[in-house]
Amino acid sequence: NAGVTQTPKFRVLKTGQSMTLLCAQDMNHEYMYWYRQDPGMGLRLIHYSVGEGTTAKGEVPDGYNVSRLKKQNFLLGLESAAPSQTSVYFCASTRQGFTEAFFGQGTRLTVV
Amino acid sequence: GNSVTQMEGPVTLSEEAFLTINCTYTATGYPSLFWYVQYPGEGLQLLLKATKADDKGSNKGFEATYRKETTSFHLEKGSVQVSDSAVYFCALSDSGGGADGLTFGKGTHLIIQP
């Protein structure tokens, strides 16, 4: 049982480049989330989705886009990366009713 | 809006010491409260939770009681081990069904020395 899987685990980008982070969950969860973790800031919600084909903005959505074309996948896109987007990104999922959120292992992104 | 405030570390203790990590919150409605733990290089794992006032969550020797009157959810453990070294996050969810995610505190880095 894989749970929540994020790819890639590490990435270095140059300013202005684009990339997509993939999150996949095999628990048939309705809700999925993207967070970023920065030193001294805890985790902050970027975007989230309550179901296939739906997305919504979180606390820090600027510079990111998301898509949820399939229930099990939630993609986070950076169209033009900036050094301020250097962070560790976590995906999470939970079933409706929210008893426990399951997190991926994280993606460490560095923008130079 | 919602917010979670927890003591920031690092907190350094000797093995077998008593641990308290304070957490207070501000929320509309009646939130559910959580403690998550992050071991080095890993994602977050749920440690314990409480969904209503006076509930006590417990797991692996850790405990926390949902105190509505003081809006607190302090984490305690009677005797810590080196393996408890990690970052601990207090979090809340106040929406019906948890649709719009968790609000996290900034995390407390706990270091246990042998």
Coordinates of C-alpha atoms in Angstrom, one line a residue, chain A residues 31 33 35 37 40 42-43 45 48 50 90 97-101 103-105, chain B residues 34 36 38 42-44 46 49 89 93 97-102 104-106:
Chain A
Y31 CA -9.7 15.6 -0.8
Y33 CA -3.9 19.3 -0.8
Y35 CA 1.5 22.6 1.1
Q37 CA 7.1 24.1 4.2
G40 CA 10.1 29.0 10.7
G42 CA 5.3 25.7 9.4
L43 CA 3.2 24.4 6.5
L45 CA -1.7 25.6 2.1
Y48 CA -6.6 22.1 -2.6
V50 CA -12.4 18.4 -2.9
F90 CA 4.1 18.3 0.5
G97 CA -15.1 13.8 7.0
F98 CA -11.4 14.4 7.7
T99 CA -10.3 11.9 10.4
E100 CA -6.7 11.9 9.3
A101 CA -4.6 13.5 6.5
F103 CA 1.2 13.1 3.6
G104 CA 3.7 12.3 0.9
Q105 CA 7.4 12.2 1.5
Chain B
F34 CA -4.1 17.4 15.8
Y36 CA 1.7 15.7 13.6
Q38 CA 8.0 14.8 11.2
E42 CA 10.2 12.3 6.0
G43 CA 6.7 13.6 5.6
L44 CA 4.3 14.3 8.4
L46 CA -0.5 11.9 12.5
K49 CA -6.1 13.9 17.5
F89 CA 3.3 20.3 14.6
S93 CA -9.3 21.9 11.0
G97 CA -15.6 17.7 6.7
G98 CA -12.2 19.2 6.6
A99 CA -12.5 20.3 3.0
D100 CA -10.2 23.4 3.2
G101 CA -7.3 21.7 4.9
L102 CA -5.3 22.1 8.1
F104 CA -0.5 24.5 11.2
G105 CA 1.7 26.0 13.8
K106 CA 5.3 26.7 12.9

